[in-house]
């Protein structure tokens, strides 16, 4: 075929597809859509959680190492048989060198039976005793003519063993001056004391020593006979092995524990049932009173904060955005909110409503009646090959069960709308 010079080149016209029924687009009704699941993969899960897992691993290794290296430091605390830092073997040996007999007991019955005018009862951890045990110790020590030494008793223990005395504050342990006329304290001089501080309003004959901010950390209260007494210390530091040679700790410990020829060293035990069945305690009984008051204050604060944040001064007012936001960003942001809230039903209904509103003009249905199933479906079934129940399920069906089903629903809706557009283009 010849061509005339200067004429435009001739191209064969594209072949027209033979007329026929419209075929559904890939992924449309009746066609399985590709799996576009939004569920995170194993790699994504590892990338998200590896930081937390590494932090937990470091914490576990540190805790295990700390427990291993520090496991022996507090073994046998205030135990006269323990040579560890926090043991008291050095005090016990010094007392025995001075002719004092040291007997270790671990039950309340043995401790009460050993009290007498020629003995000193040392209670290393009064807070471990329940009220029943505290009552037995108090009854045995009262008017016995001996000495009772209490190491750092808390509010419940000190009020039971020494009525009228309260543990009201705490302070750091430091070198303190005696600042009292107690002979043992004056001869010992400065010592490591502090810890719990005590108040004794109206207790006759009480002697306050080693004060911190006006409250004593060592208190001596004589009994009614005038022969015995009770000594309270706010900290066990003067009796520890590693503190014994500091300041006047050794002198103070020997004088307080060696005033009688017999020392009963009472180490309370949780398994002690020598004076009857242990009383049952609720979880709230194990919490200090300050924690309970703090919990109530936090609860009141939480309620007040909730009321303050939930108050409404009127209906919600729509305000214009200060800046222009692209539609794609707004759509993506709303989709992320739906996904975070697992609102698949809400997202699916939004997709279906928008699709129905766009399909209605294509099949000759008024936009105001696009959300009426009977009218829209009757018009759609004449232009799509998919069965009417399938189209109804696509446009008005139940909510998707997972994110993958939601993505397949969006793909099917797009395919349905694309097939109608193709039909409209092919229609004469």
CSV table of C-alpha atoms in Angstrom, one decimal:
chain,number,residue,atom,x,y,z
A,1,UNK,CA,0.0,0.0,0.0
A,2,UNK,CA,1.5,3.3,-1.1
A,3,UNK,CA,1.4,6.5,0.8
A,4,UNK,CA,1.2,10.0,-0.5
A,5,UNK,CA,4.0,12.3,0.5
A,6,UNK,CA,3.0,14.7,3.2
A,7,UNK,CA,0.0,12.7,4.3
A,8,UNK,CA,-0.3,11.5,7.9
A,9,UNK,CA,0.6,7.8,8.4
A,10,UNK,CA,-2.3,5.5,8.5
A,11,UNK,CA,-2.6,3.1,11.5
A,12,UNK,CA,-5.0,0.2,11.5
A,13,UNK,CA,-8.0,0.9,13.8
A,14,UNK,CA,-8.1,-1.2,17.0
A,15,UNK,CA,-10.3,-4.2,16.8
A,16,UNK,CA,-13.6,-3.9,18.7
A,17,UNK,CA,-14.5,-6.7,21.1
A,18,UNK,CA,-17.7,-8.4,20.0
A,19,UNK,CA,-20.7,-7.3,21.9
A,20,UNK,CA,-21.7,-9.6,24.7
A,21,UNK,CA,-22.6,-9.7,28.3
A,22,UNK,CA,-20.5,-7.7,30.7
A,23,UNK,CA,-17.9,-9.8,32.5
A,24,UNK,CA,-17.3,-9.1,36.2
A,25,UNK,CA,-13.9,-7.5,36.9
A,26,UNK,CA,-11.3,-9.5,38.6
A,27,UNK,CA,-12.0,-9.6,42.3
A,28,UNK,CA,-15.6,-8.7,41.9
A,29,UNK,CA,-18.7,-10.7,43.0
A,30,UNK,CA,-18.2,-14.4,42.3
A,31,UNK,CA,-14.4,-14.1,42.0
A,32,UNK,CA,-12.1,-14.9,44.9
A,33,UNK,CA,-10.1,-11.8,45.9
A,34,UNK,CA,-6.4,-12.1,46.7
A,35,UNK,CA,-5.5,-12.5,50.3
A,36,UNK,CA,-4.5,-9.0,51.5
A,37,UNK,CA,-4.5,-9.7,55.2
A,38,UNK,CA,-3.4,-6.9,57.5
A,39,UNK,CA,-2.4,-9.3,60.3
A,40,UNK,CA,1.2,-8.6,61.4
A,41,UNK,CA,3.8,-11.2,60.3
A,42,UNK,CA,6.3,-12.9,62.6
A,43,UNK,CA,9.0,-10.5,61.4
A,44,UNK,CA,6.8,-7.5,62.2
A,45,UNK,CA,6.0,-8.8,65.6
A,46,UNK,CA,9.6,-9.4,66.4
A,47,UNK,CA,10.5,-5.9,65.2
A,48,UNK,CA,7.9,-4.4,67.4
A,49,UNK,CA,8.6,-6.4,70.5
A,50,UNK,CA,12.3,-7.0,70.5
A,51,UNK,CA,13.1,-3.8,72.4
A,52,UNK,CA,10.7,-4.9,75.2
A,53,UNK,CA,12.1,-8.4,75.2
A,54,UNK,CA,15.7,-7.2,75.4
A,55,UNK,CA,14.8,-4.9,78.3
A,56,UNK,CA,13.1,-7.7,80.2
A,57,UNK,CA,16.1,-10.0,79.6
A,58,UNK,CA,18.5,-7.4,80.9
A,59,UNK,CA,16.2,-6.9,83.9
A,60,UNK,CA,16.1,-10.6,84.6
A,61,UNK,CA,19.8,-11.0,84.3
A,62,UNK,CA,20.5,-8.0,86.6
A,63,UNK,CA,18.0,-9.3,89.2
A,64,UNK,CA,19.4,-12.8,89.1
A,65,UNK,CA,23.0,-11.5,89.4
A,66,UNK,CA,22.1,-9.1,92.2
A,67,UNK,CA,20.3,-11.9,94.1
A,68,UNK,CA,23.3,-14.2,93.7
A,69,UNK,CA,25.9,-11.7,94.8
A,70,UNK,CA,23.8,-10.3,97.7
A,71,UNK,CA,22.2,-13.6,98.8
A,72,UNK,CA,24.7,-14.0,101.7
A,73,UNK,CA,24.8,-10.4,103.0
A,74,UNK,CA,21.6,-10.5,105.0
A,75,UNK,CA,21.8,-14.2,105.9
A,76,UNK,CA,21.3,-14.4,109.7
A,77,UNK,CA,20.5,-10.8,110.3
A,78,UNK,CA,21.0,-10.0,114.0
A,79,UNK,CA,21.8,-13.7,114.6
A,80,UNK,CA,24.5,-14.1,117.3
A,81,UNK,CA,25.8,-17.2,115.4
A,82,UNK,CA,26.3,-15.3,112.1
A,83,UNK,CA,29.6,-13.8,111.1
A,84,UNK,CA,28.1,-11.9,108.1
A,85,UNK,CA,28.0,-8.1,107.9
A,86,UNK,CA,24.5,-7.9,109.3
A,87,UNK,CA,25.0,-10.7,111.8
A,88,UNK,CA,25.8,-10.2,115.5
A,89,UNK,CA,28.4,-12.9,116.3
A,90,UNK,CA,30.9,-10.2,117.4
A,91,UNK,CA,28.5,-8.8,120.1
A,92,UNK,CA,27.7,-12.3,121.4
A,93,UNK,CA,31.4,-13.2,121.7
A,94,UNK,CA,32.2,-10.0,123.5
A,95,UNK,CA,29.3,-10.6,125.9
A,96,UNK,CA,30.5,-14.2,126.6
A,97,UNK,CA,34.0,-12.9,127.2
A,98,UNK,CA,32.5,-10.7,129.9
A,99,UNK,CA,30.8,-13.6,131.6
A,100,UNK,CA,27.3,-13.2,130.1
A,101,UNK,CA,25.5,-16.4,129.0
A,102,UNK,CA,23.8,-16.0,125.6
A,103,UNK,CA,20.9,-18.3,124.8
A,104,UNK,CA,19.2,-18.2,121.4
A,105,UNK,CA,15.4,-18.9,121.3
A,106,UNK,CA,13.1,-18.9,118.3
A,107,UNK,CA,9.6,-19.3,120.0
A,108,UNK,CA,7.5,-17.0,122.0
A,109,UNK,CA,7.0,-19.6,124.7
A,110,UNK,CA,10.7,-20.1,125.3
A,111,UNK,CA,11.3,-16.3,125.3
A,112,UNK,CA,8.5,-15.7,127.9
A,113,UNK,CA,9.7,-18.6,130.1
A,114,UNK,CA,13.3,-17.2,130.2
A,115,UNK,CA,12.4,-13.8,131.5
A,116,UNK,CA,13.4,-13.0,135.1
A,117,UNK,CA,15.3,-10.5,137.2
A,118,UNK,CA,18.7,-11.8,136.2
A,119,UNK,CA,18.0,-11.9,132.5
A,120,UNK,CA,17.9,-9.6,129.5
A,121,UNK,CA,15.4,-10.4,126.8
A,122,UNK,CA,16.4,-9.1,123.3
A,123,UNK,CA,13.6,-9.1,120.7
A,124,UNK,CA,15.4,-8.7,117.3
A,125,UNK,CA,12.2,-8.2,115.2
A,126,UNK,CA,9.1,-7.3,117.2
A,127,UNK,CA,7.1,-6.4,114.1
A,128,UNK,CA,7.2,-10.1,113.1
A,129,UNK,CA,5.0,-11.0,116.1
A,130,UNK,CA,1.3,-10.9,116.0
A,131,UNK,CA,-0.9,-9.3,118.7
A,132,UNK,CA,-1.2,-12.6,120.5
A,133,UNK,CA,2.5,-13.1,120.7
A,134,UNK,CA,3.1,-9.5,121.7
A,135,UNK,CA,0.6,-9.9,124.5
A,136,UNK,CA,2.5,-12.9,125.8
A,137,UNK,CA,5.9,-11.1,125.7
A,138,UNK,CA,4.4,-8.0,127.4
A,139,UNK,CA,2.8,-10.0,130.2
A,140,UNK,CA,6.0,-12.0,130.8
A,141,UNK,CA,8.3,-9.0,130.8
A,142,UNK,CA,6.1,-6.7,132.9
A,143,UNK,CA,7.2,-6.6,136.6
A,144,UNK,CA,9.8,-9.3,136.0
A,145,UNK,CA,12.6,-7.2,137.2
A,146,UNK,CA,14.7,-7.9,134.1
A,147,UNK,CA,15.5,-5.9,131.1
A,148,UNK,CA,13.8,-6.1,127.7
A,149,UNK,CA,15.5,-4.7,124.6
A,150,UNK,CA,13.4,-4.1,121.5
A,151,UNK,CA,15.0,-3.5,118.1
A,152,UNK,CA,13.1,-1.0,115.9
A,153,UNK,CA,9.5,-1.9,116.9
A,154,UNK,CA,6.9,-0.4,114.6
A,155,UNK,CA,3.7,1.4,115.8
A,156,UNK,CA,1.7,-1.8,116.6
A,157,UNK,CA,4.5,-3.6,118.4
A,158,UNK,CA,5.7,-0.7,120.5
A,159,UNK,CA,2.2,0.4,121.5
A,160,UNK,CA,1.5,-3.2,122.7
A,161,UNK,CA,4.8,-3.8,124.5
A,162,UNK,CA,5.1,-0.2,125.8
A,163,UNK,CA,1.6,1.4,126.3
A,164,UNK,CA,1.9,5.1,125.8
A,165,UNK,CA,4.8,5.1,123.4
A,166,UNK,CA,4.3,5.7,119.7
A,167,UNK,CA,6.5,5.3,116.7
A,168,UNK,CA,5.8,8.6,114.9
A,169,UNK,CA,8.6,9.3,112.4
A,170,UNK,CA,11.8,7.9,110.7
A,171,UNK,CA,15.2,9.4,110.2
A,172,UNK,CA,18.5,8.4,108.6
A,173,UNK,CA,21.1,6.5,110.6
A,174,UNK,CA,24.0,8.7,111.6
A,175,UNK,CA,26.5,9.4,114.4
A,176,UNK,CA,24.4,11.0,117.1
A,177,UNK,CA,25.3,12.4,120.5
A,178,UNK,CA,23.5,10.9,123.6
A,179,UNK,CA,22.0,14.2,124.8
A,180,UNK,CA,20.6,12.4,127.9
A,181,UNK,CA,21.5,11.3,131.5
A,182,UNK,CA,21.3,7.6,130.8
A,183,UNK,CA,24.6,6.1,132.2
A,184,UNK,CA,24.9,3.6,129.4
A,185,UNK,CA,24.6,6.3,126.7
A,186,UNK,CA,26.9,8.8,128.5
A,187,UNK,CA,29.7,6.2,128.8
A,188,UNK,CA,29.3,5.1,125.2
A,189,UNK,CA,29.2,8.6,123.7
A,190,UNK,CA,28.4,9.0,120.1
A,191,UNK,CA,26.8,6.0,118.3
A,192,UNK,CA,25.1,5.0,115.1
A,193,UNK,CA,21.4,5.6,115.8
A,194,UNK,CA,18.4,7.0,114.2
A,195,UNK,CA,15.9,5.0,112.2
A,196,UNK,CA,12.5,4.9,113.9
A,197,UNK,CA,11.8,7.8,116.3
A,198,UNK,CA,9.5,7.6,119.3
A,199,UNK,CA,7.1,9.8,121.2
A,200,UNK,CA,6.2,9.1,124.8
A,201,UNK,CA,3.7,11.7,126.2
A,202,UNK,CA,2.9,11.1,129.8
A,203,UNK,CA,5.1,8.0,130.3
A,204,UNK,CA,6.6,8.4,133.8
A,205,UNK,CA,10.3,8.0,134.2
A,206,UNK,CA,11.1,7.7,130.5
A,207,UNK,CA,14.6,8.7,129.4
A,208,UNK,CA,15.1,10.0,125.8
A,209,UNK,CA,18.5,9.6,124.2
A,210,UNK,CA,20.1,10.2,120.8
A,211,UNK,CA,17.4,12.6,119.6
A,212,UNK,CA,16.7,13.6,116.0
A,213,UNK,CA,14.6,16.8,115.5
A,214,UNK,CA,13.5,16.5,119.1
A,215,UNK,CA,12.4,12.8,119.0
A,216,UNK,CA,14.5,10.1,120.6
A,217,UNK,CA,15.9,7.1,118.7
A,218,UNK,CA,16.7,5.4,122.0
A,219,UNK,CA,14.2,5.3,124.8
A,220,UNK,CA,14.4,3.7,128.3
A,221,UNK,CA,11.1,3.1,130.2
A,222,UNK,CA,11.4,1.7,133.8
A,223,UNK,CA,8.8,-0.9,135.0
A,224,UNK,CA,6.5,-0.3,137.9
A,225,UNK,CA,8.8,-2.2,140.4
A,226,UNK,CA,11.8,0.1,139.6
A,227,UNK,CA,14.0,-3.0,139.2
A,228,UNK,CA,13.6,-3.7,135.5
A,229,UNK,CA,13.1,-1.6,132.4
A,230,UNK,CA,12.5,-1.7,128.6
A,231,UNK,CA,14.9,-0.2,126.1
A,232,UNK,CA,13.8,0.7,122.6
A,233,UNK,CA,16.2,1.4,119.8
A,234,UNK,CA,15.1,2.8,116.4
A,235,UNK,CA,17.8,0.8,114.4
A,236,UNK,CA,19.8,-2.4,114.8
A,237,UNK,CA,23.0,-0.8,113.4
A,238,UNK,CA,25.0,-0.8,116.8
A,239,UNK,CA,24.6,-4.6,117.0
A,240,UNK,CA,25.8,-5.4,113.4
A,241,UNK,CA,29.2,-7.0,113.0
A,242,UNK,CA,30.4,-4.4,110.5
A,243,UNK,CA,29.3,-1.5,112.7
A,244,UNK,CA,30.5,-2.7,116.0
A,245,UNK,CA,33.9,-1.0,115.9
A,246,UNK,CA,32.4,2.4,114.8
A,247,UNK,CA,32.1,5.2,117.4
A,248,UNK,CA,30.6,4.0,120.7
A,249,UNK,CA,28.5,1.1,119.2
A,250,UNK,CA,30.4,-1.7,121.0
A,251,UNK,CA,30.2,0.1,124.4
A,252,UNK,CA,26.5,0.8,124.0
A,253,UNK,CA,25.7,-2.8,122.9
A,254,UNK,CA,27.7,-4.4,125.7
A,255,UNK,CA,26.1,-2.1,128.4
A,256,UNK,CA,22.5,-2.6,127.1
A,257,UNK,CA,22.8,-6.3,126.7
A,258,UNK,CA,25.2,-7.2,129.5
A,259,UNK,CA,23.5,-5.6,132.5
A,260,UNK,CA,22.3,-9.1,133.6
A,261,UNK,CA,24.3,-12.3,133.6
A,262,UNK,CA,21.9,-14.1,131.3
A,263,UNK,CA,20.9,-12.8,127.8
A,264,UNK,CA,18.0,-14.4,126.0
A,265,UNK,CA,18.4,-13.7,122.3
A,266,UNK,CA,14.9,-14.0,120.7
A,267,UNK,CA,14.8,-14.5,116.9
A,268,UNK,CA,11.1,-14.5,116.0
A,269,UNK,CA,10.0,-17.1,113.4
A,270,UNK,CA,7.0,-17.2,111.1
A,271,UNK,CA,6.5,-20.9,111.9
A,272,UNK,CA,6.2,-20.3,115.7
A,273,UNK,CA,3.0,-21.9,117.0
A,274,UNK,CA,4.2,-22.3,120.6
A,275,UNK,CA,1.4,-20.2,122.1
A,276,UNK,CA,-1.5,-21.5,120.0
A,277,UNK,CA,-2.6,-21.2,116.5
A,278,UNK,CA,-1.4,-18.0,114.7
A,279,UNK,CA,-4.2,-15.5,114.1
A,280,UNK,CA,-5.4,-15.3,110.6
A,281,UNK,CA,-4.8,-11.9,108.9
A,282,UNK,CA,-6.3,-10.4,105.8
A,283,UNK,CA,-4.3,-8.8,103.1
A,284,UNK,CA,-5.3,-5.3,104.4
A,285,UNK,CA,-3.9,-6.2,107.9
A,286,UNK,CA,-0.5,-6.7,106.4
A,287,UNK,CA,-0.4,-3.2,104.9
A,288,UNK,CA,0.8,-0.3,107.1
A,289,UNK,CA,-1.8,2.3,108.0
A,290,UNK,CA,-0.1,4.9,105.9
A,291,UNK,CA,-0.5,2.8,102.8
A,292,UNK,CA,-4.3,2.4,103.4
A,293,UNK,CA,-4.7,6.2,103.9
A,294,UNK,CA,-2.7,6.8,100.8
A,295,UNK,CA,-4.9,4.4,98.8
A,296,UNK,CA,-8.0,6.2,99.9
A,297,UNK,CA,-6.5,9.6,99.0
A,298,UNK,CA,-5.6,8.3,95.5
A,299,UNK,CA,-9.1,6.9,95.0
A,300,UNK,CA,-10.7,10.2,96.0
A,301,UNK,CA,-8.3,12.0,93.7
A,302,UNK,CA,-9.1,9.7,90.8
A,303,UNK,CA,-12.9,10.2,91.3
A,304,UNK,CA,-12.5,14.0,91.4
A,305,UNK,CA,-10.3,13.9,88.3
A,306,UNK,CA,-12.8,11.7,86.4
A,307,UNK,CA,-15.6,14.1,87.3
A,308,UNK,CA,-13.6,17.1,86.3
A,309,UNK,CA,-12.6,15.6,82.9
A,310,UNK,CA,-16.1,14.2,82.2
A,311,UNK,CA,-18.0,17.4,82.8
A,312,UNK,CA,-19.8,19.0,79.9
A,313,UNK,CA,-20.5,22.7,79.5
A,314,UNK,CA,-22.9,22.3,76.6
A,315,UNK,CA,-23.3,20.4,73.3
A,316,UNK,CA,-20.3,19.6,71.2
A,317,UNK,CA,-19.6,22.5,68.8
A,318,UNK,CA,-18.1,21.8,65.3
A,319,UNK,CA,-15.2,24.1,64.6
A,320,UNK,CA,-13.4,24.6,61.3
A,321,UNK,CA,-9.9,23.1,61.0
A,322,UNK,CA,-7.1,25.6,61.4
A,323,UNK,CA,-5.3,24.1,58.4
A,324,UNK,CA,-6.4,22.3,55.2
A,325,UNK,CA,-6.0,18.5,55.4
A,326,UNK,CA,-5.9,16.4,52.3
A,327,UNK,CA,-8.7,14.0,51.9
A,328,UNK,CA,-6.3,11.0,51.6
A,329,UNK,CA,-4.7,11.9,55.0
A,330,UNK,CA,-8.1,12.3,56.7
A,331,UNK,CA,-9.3,9.0,55.2
A,332,UNK,CA,-6.1,7.2,56.3
A,333,UNK,CA,-6.3,8.7,59.8
A,334,UNK,CA,-9.9,7.6,60.2
A,335,UNK,CA,-9.0,4.1,59.0
A,336,UNK,CA,-6.2,3.9,61.5
A,337,UNK,CA,-8.6,4.9,64.3
A,338,UNK,CA,-11.0,2.2,63.2
A,339,UNK,CA,-8.3,-0.4,63.1
A,340,UNK,CA,-7.0,0.6,66.6
A,341,UNK,CA,-10.5,0.3,68.0
A,342,UNK,CA,-11.3,-2.9,66.1
A,343,UNK,CA,-14.3,-1.1,64.6
A,344,UNK,CA,-14.6,-3.4,61.6
A,345,UNK,CA,-18.4,-3.1,61.6
A,346,UNK,CA,-18.3,0.7,61.5
A,347,UNK,CA,-15.7,0.7,58.8
A,348,UNK,CA,-17.5,-1.9,56.6
A,349,UNK,CA,-20.8,0.1,56.9
A,350,UNK,CA,-19.0,3.3,55.9
A,351,UNK,CA,-17.6,1.6,52.8
A,352,UNK,CA,-21.0,0.1,51.9
A,353,UNK,CA,-22.9,3.4,52.3
A,354,UNK,CA,-20.4,5.2,50.1
A,355,UNK,CA,-20.6,2.4,47.4
A,356,UNK,CA,-24.4,2.4,47.4
A,357,UNK,CA,-24.4,6.2,47.1
A,358,UNK,CA,-22.1,6.0,44.0
A,359,UNK,CA,-23.9,3.0,42.4
A,360,UNK,CA,-27.4,4.5,42.6
A,361,UNK,CA,-26.9,7.1,39.8
A,362,UNK,CA,-25.3,4.5,37.6
A,363,UNK,CA,-28.5,2.3,37.6
A,364,UNK,CA,-31.0,5.1,37.6
A,365,UNK,CA,-31.9,5.3,41.3
A,366,UNK,CA,-32.4,8.6,43.0
A,367,UNK,CA,-29.6,9.5,45.5
A,368,UNK,CA,-32.1,10.0,48.2
A,369,UNK,CA,-33.3,6.4,47.8
A,370,UNK,CA,-29.8,4.8,47.5
A,371,UNK,CA,-29.9,3.3,51.0
A,372,UNK,CA,-33.2,1.4,50.4
A,373,UNK,CA,-32.2,-2.3,49.7
A,374,UNK,CA,-35.3,-3.3,47.7
A,375,UNK,CA,-35.1,-0.4,45.2
A,376,UNK,CA,-31.3,-0.4,44.7
A,377,UNK,CA,-31.0,-4.2,44.4
A,378,UNK,CA,-33.8,-4.4,41.9
A,379,UNK,CA,-32.0,-2.0,39.7
A,380,UNK,CA,-28.6,-3.6,40.2
A,381,UNK,CA,-29.6,-7.2,39.3
A,382,UNK,CA,-30.4,-6.1,35.8
A,383,UNK,CA,-26.9,-4.9,35.1
A,384,UNK,CA,-24.6,-7.4,36.9
A,385,UNK,CA,-24.1,-11.1,36.3
A,386,UNK,CA,-23.7,-11.9,40.0
A,387,UNK,CA,-26.7,-13.5,41.7
A,388,UNK,CA,-29.0,-11.2,43.7
A,389,UNK,CA,-28.3,-12.9,47.1
A,390,UNK,CA,-24.6,-12.4,46.5
A,391,UNK,CA,-25.0,-8.7,45.7
A,392,UNK,CA,-27.3,-8.3,48.7
A,393,UNK,CA,-24.7,-9.9,51.0
A,394,UNK,CA,-22.0,-7.6,49.5
A,395,UNK,CA,-24.0,-4.4,50.0
A,396,UNK,CA,-26.0,-5.2,53.1
A,397,UNK,CA,-24.4,-8.2,54.6
A,398,UNK,CA,-22.9,-8.8,58.1
A,399,UNK,CA,-19.8,-7.2,59.4
A,400,UNK,CA,-16.4,-8.8,58.5
A,401,UNK,CA,-15.0,-11.1,61.1
A,402,UNK,CA,-11.3,-10.0,60.7
A,403,UNK,CA,-9.2,-7.5,58.9
A,404,UNK,CA,-8.6,-9.8,56.0
A,405,UNK,CA,-12.4,-10.1,55.4
A,406,UNK,CA,-12.7,-6.3,55.6
A,407,UNK,CA,-10.0,-5.8,52.9
A,408,UNK,CA,-11.7,-8.4,50.7
A,409,UNK,CA,-15.0,-6.6,51.2
A,410,UNK,CA,-13.4,-3.3,50.0
A,411,UNK,CA,-11.9,-5.1,46.9
A,412,UNK,CA,-15.3,-6.7,46.0
A,413,UNK,CA,-17.1,-3.3,46.3
A,414,UNK,CA,-14.5,-1.7,44.1
A,415,UNK,CA,-14.9,-4.5,41.6
A,416,UNK,CA,-18.7,-4.2,41.6
A,417,UNK,CA,-18.5,-0.5,41.0
A,418,UNK,CA,-15.9,-1.0,38.2
A,419,UNK,CA,-18.1,-3.5,36.4
A,420,UNK,CA,-21.0,-1.1,36.4
A,421,UNK,CA,-18.7,1.7,35.0
A,422,UNK,CA,-17.6,-0.7,32.2
A,423,UNK,CA,-21.2,-1.6,31.5
A,424,UNK,CA,-22.1,2.1,31.3
A,425,UNK,CA,-19.2,2.8,28.9
A,426,UNK,CA,-20.2,-0.2,26.6
A,427,UNK,CA,-23.9,0.8,26.6
A,428,UNK,CA,-24.9,2.7,23.4
